[in-house]
PDB file of C-alpha atoms in Angstrom:
ATOM      1  CA  MET S  26       0.000   0.000   0.000  1.00 45.00           C
ATOM      2  CA  SER S  27       1.556   3.283  -1.102  1.00 48.00           C
ATOM      3  CA  ILE S  28       1.733   6.315   1.181  1.00 54.00           C
ATOM      4  CA  ASP S  29       0.034   9.511   0.048  1.00 62.00           C
ATOM      5  CA  PRO S  30       2.878  11.969  -0.705  1.00 62.00           C
ATOM      6  CA  LEU S  31       1.034  14.557   1.381  1.00 67.00           C
ATOM      7  CA  ASP S  32       1.177  12.262   4.439  1.00 78.00           C
ATOM      8  CA  ARG S  33       4.890  11.507   4.362  1.00 93.00           C
ATOM      9  CA  ALA S  34       7.358  13.039   6.804  1.00 96.00           C
ATOM     10  CA  LEU S  35       8.639  16.511   5.997  1.00 98.00           C
ATOM     11  CA  ARG S  36      12.310  16.377   5.023  1.00 98.00           C
ATOM     12  CA  ILE S  37      14.278  19.371   6.327  1.00 98.00           C
ATOM     13  CA  GLY S  38      17.857  20.229   5.402  1.00 98.00           C
ATOM     14  CA  LEU S  39      19.693  22.394   7.926  1.00 97.00           C
ATOM     15  CA  VAL S  40      22.895  24.124   6.832  1.00 96.00           C
ATOM     16  CA  SER S  41      25.112  26.096   9.216  1.00 94.00           C
ATOM     17  CA  ILE S  42      27.628  28.302   7.406  1.00 92.00           C
ATOM     18  CA  SER S  43      30.663  29.376   9.410  1.00 84.00           C
ATOM     19  CA  ASP S  44      34.402  29.295   8.702  1.00 76.00           C
ATOM     20  CA  ARG S  45      35.321  28.991  12.395  1.00 74.00           C
ATOM     21  CA  ALA S  46      32.663  26.494  13.446  1.00 71.00           C
ATOM     22  CA  SER S  47      33.338  24.234  10.454  1.00 71.00           C
ATOM     23  CA  ALA S  48      37.053  24.329  11.313  1.00 71.00           C
ATOM     24  CA  GLY S  49      36.320  23.343  14.919  1.00 71.00           C
ATOM     25  CA  ILE S  50      37.517  26.655  16.402  1.00 70.00           C
ATOM     26  CA  TYR S  51      34.237  27.069  18.267  1.00 73.00           C
ATOM     27  CA  GLN S  52      31.055  25.071  18.660  1.00 76.00           C
ATOM     28  CA  ASP S  53      28.323  25.650  16.111  1.00 81.00           C
ATOM     29  CA  GLN S  54      25.170  27.180  17.599  1.00 86.00           C
ATOM     30  CA  GLY S  55      22.944  27.399  14.533  1.00 86.00           C
ATOM     31  CA  LEU S  56      22.173  23.704  14.006  1.00 91.00           C
ATOM     32  CA  PRO S  57      21.295  22.952  17.667  1.00 92.00           C
ATOM     33  CA  ALA S  58      19.048  26.046  17.781  1.00 92.00           C
ATOM     34  CA  LEU S  59      17.191  24.989  14.635  1.00 95.00           C
ATOM     35  CA  GLN S  60      16.829  21.371  15.753  1.00 95.00           C
ATOM     36  CA  GLU S  61      15.420  22.475  19.103  1.00 95.00           C
ATOM     37  CA  TRP S  62      12.973  24.900  17.492  1.00 96.00           C
ATOM     38  CA  PHE S  63      11.595  22.385  15.012  1.00 97.00           C
ATOM     39  CA  GLY S  64      11.255  19.822  17.796  1.00 96.00           C
ATOM     40  CA  LEU S  65       8.958  22.255  19.614  1.00 96.00           C
ATOM     41  CA  ALA S  66       7.173  23.773  16.609  1.00 97.00           C
ATOM     42  CA  LEU S  67       6.171  20.772  14.476  1.00 98.00           C
ATOM     43  CA  SER S  68       3.434  18.350  15.484  1.00 96.00           C
ATOM     44  CA  SER S  69       3.525  16.345  12.230  1.00 96.00           C
ATOM     45  CA  ALA S  70       6.321  13.920  11.316  1.00 97.00           C
ATOM     46  CA  TRP S  71       9.660  15.298  10.112  1.00 97.00           C
ATOM     47  CA  GLN S  72      13.208  14.173   9.355  1.00 97.00           C
ATOM     48  CA  MET S  73      16.351  16.214   8.980  1.00 96.00           C
ATOM     49  CA  GLU S  74      19.736  16.252   7.313  1.00 97.00           C
ATOM     50  CA  THR S  75      22.441  18.610   8.556  1.00 96.00           C
ATOM     51  CA  ARG S  76      25.541  20.215   7.067  1.00 95.00           C
ATOM     52  CA  LEU S  77      28.242  22.361   8.710  1.00 93.00           C
ATOM     53  CA  ILE S  78      30.275  24.121   6.039  1.00 94.00           C
ATOM     54  CA  PRO S  79      32.620  27.121   5.612  1.00 92.00           C
ATOM     55  CA  ASP S  80      31.725  30.484   4.059  1.00 93.00           C
ATOM     56  CA  GLU S  81      32.629  29.314   0.564  1.00 95.00           C
ATOM     57  CA  ARG S  82      30.147  29.990  -2.224  1.00 96.00           C
ATOM     58  CA  SER S  83      30.883  26.747  -4.081  1.00 97.00           C
ATOM     59  CA  ALA S  84      30.464  24.682  -0.897  1.00 97.00           C
ATOM     60  CA  ILE S  85      27.149  26.386  -0.096  1.00 98.00           C
ATOM     61  CA  GLU S  86      25.808  25.870  -3.613  1.00 98.00           C
ATOM     62  CA  GLN S  87      26.849  22.205  -3.567  1.00 98.00           C
ATOM     63  CA  ALA S  88      25.178  21.616  -0.187  1.00 98.00           C
ATOM     64  CA  LEU S  89      21.917  23.229  -1.309  1.00 98.00           C
ATOM     65  CA  ILE S  90      21.812  21.274  -4.579  1.00 98.00           C
ATOM     66  CA  GLU S  91      22.571  17.998  -2.759  1.00 98.00           C
ATOM     67  CA  LEU S  92      19.890  18.541  -0.132  1.00 98.00           C
ATOM     68  CA  VAL S  93      17.200  19.357  -2.694  1.00 98.00           C
ATOM     69  CA  ASP S  94      18.087  17.186  -5.684  1.00 98.00           C
ATOM     70  CA  VAL S  95      19.574  14.114  -3.968  1.00 98.00           C
ATOM     71  CA  ALA S  96      18.235  14.063  -0.378  1.00 98.00           C
ATOM     72  CA  LYS S  97      14.846  15.341  -1.621  1.00 98.00           C
ATOM     73  CA  CYS S  98      14.420  17.847   1.204  1.00 98.00           C
ATOM     74  CA  ASP S  99      11.197  19.869   1.037  1.00 98.00           C
ATOM     75  CA  LEU S 100      12.567  22.717   3.143  1.00 98.00           C
ATOM     76  CA  VAL S 101      16.200  23.802   3.416  1.00 98.00           C
ATOM     77  CA  ILE S 102      17.262  26.377   5.992  1.00 98.00           C
ATOM     78  CA  THR S 103      20.663  28.030   6.136  1.00 97.00           C
ATOM     79  CA  THR S 104      22.018  29.973   9.087  1.00 94.00           C
ATOM     80  CA  GLY S 105      24.893  32.437   8.874  1.00 92.00           C
ATOM     81  CA  GLY S 106      26.766  34.272   6.145  1.00 93.00           C
ATOM     82  CA  THR S 107      24.131  36.891   5.267  1.00 95.00           C
ATOM     83  CA  GLY S 108      25.803  40.135   6.350  1.00 94.00           C
ATOM     84  CA  PRO S 109      27.775  42.700   4.335  1.00 95.00           C
ATOM     85  CA  SER S 110      31.294  41.375   4.994  1.00 94.00           C
ATOM     86  CA  ARG S 111      33.366  39.943   2.146  1.00 94.00           C
ATOM     87  CA  ARG S 112      33.056  36.379   3.473  1.00 92.00           C
ATOM     88  CA  ASP S 113      29.246  36.571   3.643  1.00 95.00           C
ATOM     89  CA  VAL S 114      28.122  34.901   0.413  1.00 96.00           C
ATOM     90  CA  THR S 115      25.111  32.802   1.464  1.00 97.00           C
ATOM     91  CA  PRO S 116      22.529  34.932  -0.428  1.00 98.00           C
ATOM     92  CA  GLU S 117      24.589  34.828  -3.624  1.00 98.00           C
ATOM     93  CA  ALA S 118      24.942  31.028  -3.402  1.00 98.00           C
ATOM     94  CA  THR S 119      21.230  30.639  -2.680  1.00 98.00           C
ATOM     95  CA  LEU S 120      20.169  32.792  -5.627  1.00 98.00           C
ATOM     96  CA  ALA S 121      22.560  30.893  -7.891  1.00 98.00           C
ATOM     97  CA  VAL S 122      20.695  27.599  -7.356  1.00 98.00           C
ATOM     98  CA  ALA S 123      17.187  29.108  -7.466  1.00 98.00           C
ATOM     99  CA  SER S 124      14.358  28.609  -9.925  1.00 98.00           C
ATOM    100  CA  LYS S 125      12.447  31.576  -8.481  1.00 98.00           C
ATOM    101  CA  GLU S 126      12.893  34.103  -5.706  1.00 98.00           C
ATOM    102  CA  MET S 127      10.410  34.583  -2.827  1.00 98.00           C
ATOM    103  CA  PRO S 128      11.210  38.154  -1.685  1.00 98.00           C
ATOM    104  CA  GLY S 129       8.450  38.399   0.948  1.00 97.00           C
ATOM    105  CA  PHE S 130      10.358  36.147   3.340  1.00 97.00           C
ATOM    106  CA  GLY S 131      13.440  38.370   3.380  1.00 96.00           C
ATOM    107  CA  GLU S 132      11.317  41.494   3.778  1.00 95.00           C
ATOM    108  CA  GLN S 133       9.500  40.024   6.784  1.00 95.00           C
ATOM    109  CA  MET S 134      12.719  38.766   8.407  1.00 95.00           C
ATOM    110  CA  ARG S 135      14.162  42.260   8.347  1.00 95.00           C
ATOM    111  CA  GLN S 136      10.914  43.742   9.660  1.00 93.00           C
ATOM    112  CA  ILE S 137      11.038  41.383  12.648  1.00 93.00           C
ATOM    113  CA  SER S 138      14.707  42.026  13.397  1.00 92.00           C
ATOM    114  CA  LEU S 139      14.243  45.804  13.105  1.00 92.00           C
ATOM    115  CA  GLN S 140      12.007  45.595  16.191  1.00 90.00           C
ATOM    116  CA  PHE S 141      15.191  44.770  18.126  1.00 88.00           C
ATOM    117  CA  VAL S 142      18.200  46.337  16.394  1.00 91.00           C
ATOM    118  CA  PRO S 143      18.641  49.070  13.741  1.00 95.00           C
ATOM    119  CA  THR S 144      21.472  47.061  12.159  1.00 94.00           C
ATOM    120  CA  ALA S 145      18.858  44.590  10.855  1.00 93.00           C
ATOM    121  CA  ILE S 146      18.930  46.611   7.632  1.00 94.00           C
ATOM    122  CA  LEU S 147      22.413  45.165   7.032  1.00 96.00           C
ATOM    123  CA  SER S 148      20.965  41.665   6.755  1.00 95.00           C
ATOM    124  CA  ARG S 149      20.688  40.243   3.231  1.00 97.00           C
ATOM    125  CA  GLN S 150      18.664  37.049   3.806  1.00 97.00           C
ATOM    126  CA  VAL S 151      16.799  35.712   0.782  1.00 98.00           C
ATOM    127  CA  ALA S 152      14.344  32.890   0.138  1.00 98.00           C
ATOM    128  CA  VAL S 153      13.955  30.899  -3.061  1.00 98.00           C
ATOM    129  CA  ILE S 154      12.284  27.883  -4.623  1.00 98.00           C
ATOM    130  CA  ARG S 155      14.535  25.314  -6.279  1.00 98.00           C
ATOM    131  CA  GLU S 156      12.763  23.050  -8.769  1.00 98.00           C
ATOM    132  CA  THR S 157      13.782  19.838 -10.502  1.00 97.00           C
ATOM    133  CA  PRO S 158      11.574  17.873 -12.942  1.00 96.00           C
ATOM    134  CA  ASP S 159      10.042  15.803 -10.112  1.00 96.00           C
ATOM    135  CA  HIS S 160      10.641  17.807  -6.936  1.00 97.00           C
ATOM    136  CA  ALA S 161      10.674  21.314  -5.452  1.00 98.00           C
ATOM    137  CA  ALA S 162      11.925  22.809  -2.198  1.00 98.00           C
ATOM    138  CA  LEU S 163      11.784  26.100  -0.331  1.00 98.00           C
ATOM    139  CA  ILE S 164      15.218  27.425   0.710  1.00 98.00           C
ATOM    140  CA  LEU S 165      15.394  30.067   3.458  1.00 98.00           C
ATOM    141  CA  ASN S 166      18.398  32.042   4.735  1.00 98.00           C
ATOM    142  CA  LEU S 167      18.206  32.732   8.478  1.00 96.00           C
ATOM    143  CA  PRO S 168      20.467  34.765  10.800  1.00 91.00           C
ATOM    144  CA  GLY S 169      23.307  33.069  12.651  1.00 86.00           C
ATOM    145  CA  GLN S 170      22.422  33.787  16.286  1.00 88.00           C
ATOM    146  CA  PRO S 171      20.045  31.382  18.123  1.00 90.00           C
ATOM    147  CA  LYS S 172      17.979  34.257  19.580  1.00 91.00           C
ATOM    148  CA  SER S 173      17.545  35.812  16.129  1.00 91.00           C
ATOM    149  CA  ILE S 174      16.688  32.444  14.582  1.00 93.00           C
ATOM    150  CA  LYS S 175      13.843  31.962  17.067  1.00 92.00           C
ATOM    151  CA  GLU S 176      12.550  35.526  16.657  1.00 93.00           C
ATOM    152  CA  THR S 177      12.612  35.260  12.875  1.00 95.00           C
ATOM    153  CA  LEU S 178      10.714  31.968  12.787  1.00 96.00           C
ATOM    154  CA  GLU S 179       8.178  32.739  15.532  1.00 93.00           C
ATOM    155  CA  GLY S 180       7.736  36.490  15.250  1.00 91.00           C
ATOM    156  CA  LEU S 181       6.857  38.733  18.199  1.00 86.00           C
ATOM    157  CA  LYS S 182       4.319  38.084  20.958  1.00 81.00           C
ATOM    158  CA  ASP S 183       3.150  40.220  23.848  1.00 79.00           C
ATOM    159  CA  ALA S 184       3.304  39.214  27.524  1.00 80.00           C
ATOM    160  CA  GLN S 185       0.015  37.311  27.155  1.00 79.00           C
ATOM    161  CA  GLY S 186       1.309  35.342  24.157  1.00 77.00           C
ATOM    162  CA  LYS S 187      -0.753  37.250  21.572  1.00 81.00           C
ATOM    163  CA  GLN S 188       0.977  37.538  18.185  1.00 82.00           C
ATOM    164  CA  ILE S 189       2.139  41.106  17.454  1.00 85.00           C
ATOM    165  CA  VAL S 190       4.273  40.460  14.360  1.00 86.00           C
ATOM    166  CA  ASN S 191       4.041  37.188  12.443  1.00 88.00           C
ATOM    167  CA  GLY S 192       7.176  35.105  12.093  1.00 94.00           C
ATOM    168  CA  ILE S 193       8.070  33.747   8.681  1.00 97.00           C
ATOM    169  CA  PHE S 194       7.268  30.125   9.528  1.00 98.00           C
ATOM    170  CA  ALA S 195       3.539  30.897   9.676  1.00 96.00           C
ATOM    171  CA  ALA S 196       3.599  30.998   5.852  1.00 97.00           C
ATOM    172  CA  VAL S 197       5.937  28.039   5.285  1.00 98.00           C
ATOM    173  CA  PRO S 198       3.428  25.129   5.538  1.00 98.00           C
ATOM    174  CA  TYR S 199       1.141  26.606   2.872  1.00 98.00           C
ATOM    175  CA  CYS S 200       4.137  27.374   0.654  1.00 98.00           C
ATOM    176  CA  ILE S 201       5.194  23.725   0.946  1.00 98.00           C
ATOM    177  CA  ASP S 202       1.604  22.720   0.044  1.00 97.00           C
ATOM    178  CA  LEU S 203       1.771  24.832  -3.114  1.00 97.00           C
ATOM    179  CA  ILE S 204       5.027  23.275  -4.340  1.00 98.00           C
ATOM    180  CA  GLY S 205       3.819  19.711  -3.813  1.00 97.00           C
ATOM    181  CA  GLY S 206       5.345  18.877  -0.424  1.00 97.00           C
ATOM    182  CA  PRO S 207       3.812  17.078   2.567  1.00 97.00           C
ATOM    183  CA  TYR S 208       1.122  18.588   4.783  1.00 97.00           C
ATOM    184  CA  ILE S 209       2.784  20.256   7.799  1.00 97.00           C
ATOM    185  CA  GLU S 210       1.042  20.692  11.123  1.00 97.00           C
ATOM    186  CA  THR S 211       2.425  22.935  13.857  1.00 97.00           C
ATOM    187  CA  ASN S 212       2.154  23.415  17.592  1.00 95.00           C
ATOM    188  CA  ASP S 213       0.002  26.560  17.700  1.00 92.00           C
ATOM    189  CA  ALA S 214       1.518  27.650  21.022  1.00 90.00           C
ATOM    190  CA  VAL S 215       4.879  28.008  19.269  1.00 92.00           C
ATOM    191  CA  CYS S 216       3.900  28.992  15.737  1.00 93.00           C
ATOM    192  CA  LYS S 217       0.411  28.854  14.240  1.00 92.00           C
ATOM    193  CA  ALA S 218       0.486  27.960  10.543  1.00 94.00           C
ATOM    194  CA  PHE S 219      -1.751  30.041   8.296  1.00 94.00           C
ATOM    195  CA  ARG S 220      -3.649  28.506   5.374  1.00 96.00           C
ATOM    196  CA  PRO S 221      -6.726  29.628   3.437  1.00 95.00           C
ATOM    197  CA  LYS S 222      -9.812  27.798   4.743  1.00 94.00           C
ATOM    198  CA  SER S 223      -9.997  25.740   1.549  1.00 92.00           C
ATOM    199  CA  ALA S 224      -6.473  24.358   2.207  1.00 93.00           C
ATOM    200  CA  ILE S 225      -7.015  23.307   5.855  1.00 91.00           C
ATOM    201  CA  ARG S 226      -7.439  19.598   6.507  1.00 88.00           C
ATOM    202  CA  ASN S 227      -9.970  18.425   9.061  1.00 76.00           C
ATOM    203  CA  LYS S 228      -8.162  16.760  11.951  1.00 62.00           C
ATOM    204  CA  VAL S 229      -9.208  13.139  12.419  1.00 50.00           C
TER     205      VAL S 229
END
């Protein structure tokens, strides 16, 4: 009996980009932060593949292509390498492997971060779709700091837990729906996914 593609586990590729962490000079913080967040945020099944690589454009491009085309990840998230310094080339590598750009994600990430620091305007995160003949994936660039990763994904809430500014992940499940990926369900207390009423499944 075959499994409905919409009911399979979400495959997530997590890529931390850092010269020093990949060389073992200090411990990577991006991958543990992402793993912890997804463990709390997702209530449907998911699997992950991780990569820890240096700030080298060719290495980033290769990792993204591998995770989408070979590992068949539905969602790929990078952390690090999105600032203005010469070694920050994650956005360029991401755009190089893209079929189409999704500019709204980057705009919202900067809006969230600007609530905390004026230097958020220096961030160059992008989001894209990469398509192959039989598969497609959403690729998102996130900041490098665990606190910023959480804020970007979840958005801002007041003291009572009411959402003030939506995080970017609220739109990710429906985006994955639209590109043919599995149906993602979230823990509403962490991040409530938004879908049009016609796209919401009735819970059994």
